Amino acid sequence: MNKEERAMYDVSLKRKWDAEAVRQYQEQQLSEAIQKGIETGIEQGIEQGIETGIKQGIETGIKQGIEKGIERGAEEKSYIVVKNLINELKLTDDIIARVAGVSLDFVKQVRADLARDRK
């Protein structure tokens, strides 16, 4: 190989290695971009999941709180009705339970509370 051929070979070889270096750099950049995209996607997914979970938790808590409040209000109203039936009409526990729409045990508990409060 003469000097001119050797120079052309060296230029060709340099271009080949330069092209390979560019290809490897692009591959590395693409790999890093993909990894960063995955990490960002995971972070956003976690944030959205937490946000959605909190929102659903709050909605469920509010709903349960309202239901509990309604139940408690109904129970307090029943307590007052049973108490008034006991104090005002002197009815039997069985009749009070049927009229107020509560259990016999509930009436007995109210009667016990009233007896305890009188002492």
mmCIF file with all atom_site columns, C-alpha atoms in Angstrom:
data_model
loop_
_atom_site.group_PDB
_atom_site.id
_atom_site.type_symbol
_atom_site.label_atom_id
_atom_site.label_alt_id
_atom_site.label_comp_id
_atom_site.label_asym_id
_atom_site.label_entity_id
_atom_site.label_seq_id
_atom_site.pdbx_PDB_ins_code
_atom_site.Cartn_x
_atom_site.Cartn_y
_atom_site.Cartn_z
_atom_site.occupancy
_atom_site.B_iso_or_equiv
_atom_site.pdbx_formal_charge
_atom_site.auth_seq_id
_atom_site.auth_comp_id
_atom_site.auth_asym_id
_atom_site.auth_atom_id
_atom_site.pdbx_PDB_model_num
ATOM 1   C CA . MET A 1 1   ? 0.000   0.000  0.000  1.00 0.00 ? 1   MET A CA 1
ATOM 2   C CA . ASN A 1 2   ? 1.501   3.279  -1.049 1.00 0.00 ? 2   ASN A CA 1
ATOM 3   C CA . LYS A 1 3   ? 1.433   6.491  0.937  1.00 0.00 ? 3   LYS A CA 1
ATOM 4   C CA . GLU A 1 4   ? -1.661  7.891  -0.823 1.00 0.00 ? 4   GLU A CA 1
ATOM 5   C CA . GLU A 1 5   ? -3.639  4.651  -0.370 1.00 0.00 ? 5   GLU A CA 1
ATOM 6   C CA . ARG A 1 6   ? -2.567  4.502  3.253  1.00 0.00 ? 6   ARG A CA 1
ATOM 7   C CA . ALA A 1 7   ? -3.799  8.099  3.814  1.00 0.00 ? 7   ALA A CA 1
ATOM 8   C CA . MET A 1 8   ? -7.134  7.301  2.145  1.00 0.00 ? 8   MET A CA 1
ATOM 9   C CA . TYR A 1 9   ? -7.420  4.141  4.260  1.00 0.00 ? 9   TYR A CA 1
ATOM 10  C CA . ASP A 1 10  ? -6.704  6.116  7.445  1.00 0.00 ? 10  ASP A CA 1
ATOM 11  C CA . VAL A 1 11  ? -9.319  8.769  6.512  1.00 0.00 ? 11  VAL A CA 1
ATOM 12  C CA . SER A 1 12  ? -11.853 6.042  5.755  1.00 0.00 ? 12  SER A CA 1
ATOM 13  C CA . LEU A 1 13  ? -11.065 4.245  9.015  1.00 0.00 ? 13  LEU A CA 1
ATOM 14  C CA . LYS A 1 14  ? -11.330 7.526  10.970 1.00 0.00 ? 14  LYS A CA 1
ATOM 15  C CA . ARG A 1 15  ? -14.730 8.261  9.401  1.00 0.00 ? 15  ARG A CA 1
ATOM 16  C CA . LYS A 1 16  ? -15.892 4.749  10.277 1.00 0.00 ? 16  LYS A CA 1
ATOM 17  C CA . TRP A 1 17  ? -14.815 5.148  13.915 1.00 0.00 ? 17  TRP A CA 1
ATOM 18  C CA . ASP A 1 18  ? -16.270 8.662  14.077 1.00 0.00 ? 18  ASP A CA 1
ATOM 19  C CA . ALA A 1 19  ? -19.593 7.327  12.766 1.00 0.00 ? 19  ALA A CA 1
ATOM 20  C CA . GLU A 1 20  ? -19.450 4.487  15.323 1.00 0.00 ? 20  GLU A CA 1
ATOM 21  C CA . ALA A 1 21  ? -18.726 6.967  18.126 1.00 0.00 ? 21  ALA A CA 1
ATOM 22  C CA . VAL A 1 22  ? -21.690 9.128  17.039 1.00 0.00 ? 22  VAL A CA 1
ATOM 23  C CA . ARG A 1 23  ? -23.935 6.031  16.866 1.00 0.00 ? 23  ARG A CA 1
ATOM 24  C CA . GLN A 1 24  ? -22.851 4.926  20.359 1.00 0.00 ? 24  GLN A CA 1
ATOM 25  C CA . TYR A 1 25  ? -23.371 8.442  21.737 1.00 0.00 ? 25  TYR A CA 1
ATOM 26  C CA . GLN A 1 26  ? -26.875 8.591  20.222 1.00 0.00 ? 26  GLN A CA 1
ATOM 27  C CA . GLU A 1 27  ? -27.659 5.145  21.622 1.00 0.00 ? 27  GLU A CA 1
ATOM 28  C CA . GLN A 1 28  ? -26.475 6.233  25.068 1.00 0.00 ? 28  GLN A CA 1
ATOM 29  C CA . GLN A 1 29  ? -28.510 9.451  24.891 1.00 0.00 ? 29  GLN A CA 1
ATOM 30  C CA . LEU A 1 30  ? -31.600 7.516  23.800 1.00 0.00 ? 30  LEU A CA 1
ATOM 31  C CA . SER A 1 31  ? -31.138 5.005  26.615 1.00 0.00 ? 31  SER A CA 1
ATOM 32  C CA . GLU A 1 32  ? -30.765 7.802  29.175 1.00 0.00 ? 32  GLU A CA 1
ATOM 33  C CA . ALA A 1 33  ? -33.822 9.608  27.791 1.00 0.00 ? 33  ALA A CA 1
ATOM 34  C CA . ILE A 1 34  ? -35.882 6.414  27.987 1.00 0.00 ? 34  ILE A CA 1
ATOM 35  C CA . GLN A 1 35  ? -34.731 5.780  31.570 1.00 0.00 ? 35  GLN A CA 1
ATOM 36  C CA . LYS A 1 36  ? -35.544 9.357  32.553 1.00 0.00 ? 36  LYS A CA 1
ATOM 37  C CA . GLY A 1 37  ? -38.956 9.047  30.883 1.00 0.00 ? 37  GLY A CA 1
ATOM 38  C CA . ILE A 1 38  ? -39.665 5.845  32.800 1.00 0.00 ? 38  ILE A CA 1
ATOM 39  C CA . GLU A 1 39  ? -38.615 7.421  36.111 1.00 0.00 ? 39  GLU A CA 1
ATOM 40  C CA . THR A 1 40  ? -40.718 10.510 35.435 1.00 0.00 ? 40  THR A CA 1
ATOM 41  C CA . GLY A 1 41  ? -43.680 8.339  34.463 1.00 0.00 ? 41  GLY A CA 1
ATOM 42  C CA . ILE A 1 42  ? -43.355 6.296  37.649 1.00 0.00 ? 42  ILE A CA 1
ATOM 43  C CA . GLU A 1 43  ? -43.129 9.438  39.792 1.00 0.00 ? 43  GLU A CA 1
ATOM 44  C CA . GLN A 1 44  ? -46.163 10.977 38.112 1.00 0.00 ? 44  GLN A CA 1
ATOM 45  C CA . GLY A 1 45  ? -48.063 7.699  38.417 1.00 0.00 ? 45  GLY A CA 1
ATOM 46  C CA . ILE A 1 46  ? -47.296 7.504  42.118 1.00 0.00 ? 46  ILE A CA 1
ATOM 47  C CA . GLU A 1 47  ? -48.311 11.140 42.642 1.00 0.00 ? 47  GLU A CA 1
ATOM 48  C CA . GLN A 1 48  ? -51.559 10.658 40.730 1.00 0.00 ? 48  GLN A CA 1
ATOM 49  C CA . GLY A 1 49  ? -52.230 7.411  42.580 1.00 0.00 ? 49  GLY A CA 1
ATOM 50  C CA . ILE A 1 50  ? -51.710 9.075  45.932 1.00 0.00 ? 50  ILE A CA 1
ATOM 51  C CA . GLU A 1 51  ? -53.855 12.048 44.915 1.00 0.00 ? 51  GLU A CA 1
ATOM 52  C CA . THR A 1 52  ? -56.621 9.776  43.667 1.00 0.00 ? 52  THR A CA 1
ATOM 53  C CA . GLY A 1 53  ? -56.365 7.621  46.790 1.00 0.00 ? 53  GLY A CA 1
ATOM 54  C CA . ILE A 1 54  ? -56.582 10.633 49.067 1.00 0.00 ? 54  ILE A CA 1
ATOM 55  C CA . LYS A 1 55  ? -59.531 12.029 47.132 1.00 0.00 ? 55  LYS A CA 1
ATOM 56  C CA . GLN A 1 56  ? -61.369 8.689  47.255 1.00 0.00 ? 56  GLN A CA 1
ATOM 57  C CA . GLY A 1 57  ? -60.491 8.308  50.937 1.00 0.00 ? 57  GLY A CA 1
ATOM 58  C CA . ILE A 1 58  ? -61.896 11.729 51.735 1.00 0.00 ? 58  ILE A CA 1
ATOM 59  C CA . GLU A 1 59  ? -65.070 11.040 49.746 1.00 0.00 ? 59  GLU A CA 1
ATOM 60  C CA . THR A 1 60  ? -65.507 7.680  51.486 1.00 0.00 ? 60  THR A CA 1
ATOM 61  C CA . GLY A 1 61  ? -64.824 9.273  54.883 1.00 0.00 ? 61  GLY A CA 1
ATOM 62  C CA . ILE A 1 62  ? -67.355 12.019 54.270 1.00 0.00 ? 62  ILE A CA 1
ATOM 63  C CA . LYS A 1 63  ? -69.934 9.509  53.080 1.00 0.00 ? 63  LYS A CA 1
ATOM 64  C CA . GLN A 1 64  ? -69.358 7.273  56.101 1.00 0.00 ? 64  GLN A CA 1
ATOM 65  C CA . GLY A 1 65  ? -69.428 10.296 58.409 1.00 0.00 ? 65  GLY A CA 1
ATOM 66  C CA . ILE A 1 66  ? -72.766 11.409 57.012 1.00 0.00 ? 66  ILE A CA 1
ATOM 67  C CA . GLU A 1 67  ? -74.196 7.903  57.339 1.00 0.00 ? 67  GLU A CA 1
ATOM 68  C CA . LYS A 1 68  ? -72.869 7.629  60.899 1.00 0.00 ? 68  LYS A CA 1
ATOM 69  C CA . GLY A 1 69  ? -74.326 11.058 61.729 1.00 0.00 ? 69  GLY A CA 1
ATOM 70  C CA . ILE A 1 70  ? -77.722 10.077 60.344 1.00 0.00 ? 70  ILE A CA 1
ATOM 71  C CA . GLU A 1 71  ? -77.648 6.826  62.326 1.00 0.00 ? 71  GLU A CA 1
ATOM 72  C CA . ARG A 1 72  ? -76.622 8.632  65.493 1.00 0.00 ? 72  ARG A CA 1
ATOM 73  C CA . GLY A 1 73  ? -79.306 11.277 64.972 1.00 0.00 ? 73  GLY A CA 1
ATOM 74  C CA . ALA A 1 74  ? -81.954 8.603  64.440 1.00 0.00 ? 74  ALA A CA 1
ATOM 75  C CA . GLU A 1 75  ? -80.795 6.759  67.537 1.00 0.00 ? 75  GLU A CA 1
ATOM 76  C CA . GLU A 1 76  ? -80.877 9.941  69.613 1.00 0.00 ? 76  GLU A CA 1
ATOM 77  C CA . LYS A 1 77  ? -84.374 10.702 68.325 1.00 0.00 ? 77  LYS A CA 1
ATOM 78  C CA . SER A 1 78  ? -85.489 7.155  69.196 1.00 0.00 ? 78  SER A CA 1
ATOM 79  C CA . TYR A 1 79  ? -83.944 7.572  72.639 1.00 0.00 ? 79  TYR A CA 1
ATOM 80  C CA . ILE A 1 80  ? -85.889 10.777 73.224 1.00 0.00 ? 80  ILE A CA 1
ATOM 81  C CA . VAL A 1 81  ? -89.154 9.230  71.990 1.00 0.00 ? 81  VAL A CA 1
ATOM 82  C CA . VAL A 1 82  ? -88.699 6.155  74.212 1.00 0.00 ? 82  VAL A CA 1
ATOM 83  C CA . LYS A 1 83  ? -87.746 8.343  77.190 1.00 0.00 ? 83  LYS A CA 1
ATOM 84  C CA . ASN A 1 84  ? -90.862 10.464 76.714 1.00 0.00 ? 84  ASN A CA 1
ATOM 85  C CA . LEU A 1 85  ? -93.085 7.394  76.355 1.00 0.00 ? 85  LEU A CA 1
ATOM 86  C CA . ILE A 1 86  ? -91.649 5.984  79.583 1.00 0.00 ? 86  ILE A CA 1
ATOM 87  C CA . ASN A 1 87  ? -91.951 9.236  81.525 1.00 0.00 ? 87  ASN A CA 1
ATOM 88  C CA . GLU A 1 88  ? -95.232 10.559 80.175 1.00 0.00 ? 88  GLU A CA 1
ATOM 89  C CA . LEU A 1 89  ? -97.413 7.579  79.351 1.00 0.00 ? 89  LEU A CA 1
ATOM 90  C CA . LYS A 1 90  ? -96.175 4.897  81.741 1.00 0.00 ? 90  LYS A CA 1
ATOM 91  C CA . LEU A 1 91  ? -96.475 2.199  79.041 1.00 0.00 ? 91  LEU A CA 1
ATOM 92  C CA . THR A 1 92  ? -94.930 -1.258 79.214 1.00 0.00 ? 92  THR A CA 1
ATOM 93  C CA . ASP A 1 93  ? -91.560 -1.864 77.572 1.00 0.00 ? 93  ASP A CA 1
ATOM 94  C CA . ASP A 1 94  ? -93.115 -4.149 74.970 1.00 0.00 ? 94  ASP A CA 1
ATOM 95  C CA . ILE A 1 95  ? -95.680 -1.548 73.871 1.00 0.00 ? 95  ILE A CA 1
ATOM 96  C CA . ILE A 1 96  ? -93.068 1.231  73.855 1.00 0.00 ? 96  ILE A CA 1
ATOM 97  C CA . ALA A 1 97  ? -90.779 -0.896 71.668 1.00 0.00 ? 97  ALA A CA 1
ATOM 98  C CA . ARG A 1 98  ? -93.579 -1.515 69.149 1.00 0.00 ? 98  ARG A CA 1
ATOM 99  C CA . VAL A 1 99  ? -94.757 2.118  69.113 1.00 0.00 ? 99  VAL A CA 1
ATOM 100 C CA . ALA A 1 100 ? -91.245 3.591  68.799 1.00 0.00 ? 100 ALA A CA 1
ATOM 101 C CA . GLY A 1 101 ? -90.056 0.949  66.337 1.00 0.00 ? 101 GLY A CA 1
ATOM 102 C CA . VAL A 1 102 ? -87.062 -0.060 68.448 1.00 0.00 ? 102 VAL A CA 1
ATOM 103 C CA . SER A 1 103 ? -85.912 -3.253 70.114 1.00 0.00 ? 103 SER A CA 1
ATOM 104 C CA . LEU A 1 104 ? -87.070 -4.302 73.555 1.00 0.00 ? 104 LEU A CA 1
ATOM 105 C CA . ASP A 1 105 ? -83.433 -4.211 74.690 1.00 0.00 ? 105 ASP A CA 1
ATOM 106 C CA . PHE A 1 106 ? -83.189 -0.573 73.590 1.00 0.00 ? 106 PHE A CA 1
ATOM 107 C CA . VAL A 1 107 ? -86.242 0.308  75.707 1.00 0.00 ? 107 VAL A CA 1
ATOM 108 C CA . LYS A 1 108 ? -84.771 -1.546 78.686 1.00 0.00 ? 108 LYS A CA 1
ATOM 109 C CA . GLN A 1 109 ? -81.491 0.340  78.263 1.00 0.00 ? 109 GLN A CA 1
ATOM 110 C CA . VAL A 1 110 ? -83.297 3.704  78.215 1.00 0.00 ? 110 VAL A CA 1
ATOM 111 C CA . ARG A 1 111 ? -85.312 2.706  81.276 1.00 0.00 ? 111 ARG A CA 1
ATOM 112 C CA . ALA A 1 112 ? -82.066 1.675  83.060 1.00 0.00 ? 112 ALA A CA 1
ATOM 113 C CA . ASP A 1 113 ? -80.435 4.988  82.107 1.00 0.00 ? 113 ASP A CA 1
ATOM 114 C CA . LEU A 1 114 ? -83.409 6.916  83.489 1.00 0.00 ? 114 LEU A CA 1
ATOM 115 C CA . ALA A 1 115 ? -83.370 4.926  86.722 1.00 0.00 ? 115 ALA A CA 1
ATOM 116 C CA . ARG A 1 116 ? -79.623 5.549  87.095 1.00 0.00 ? 116 ARG A CA 1
ATOM 117 C CA . ASP A 1 117 ? -80.049 9.285  86.400 1.00 0.00 ? 117 ASP A CA 1
ATOM 118 C CA . ARG A 1 118 ? -82.759 9.593  89.072 1.00 0.00 ? 118 ARG A CA 1
ATOM 119 C CA . LYS A 1 119 ? -80.398 8.314  91.772 1.00 0.00 ? 119 LYS A CA 1
#
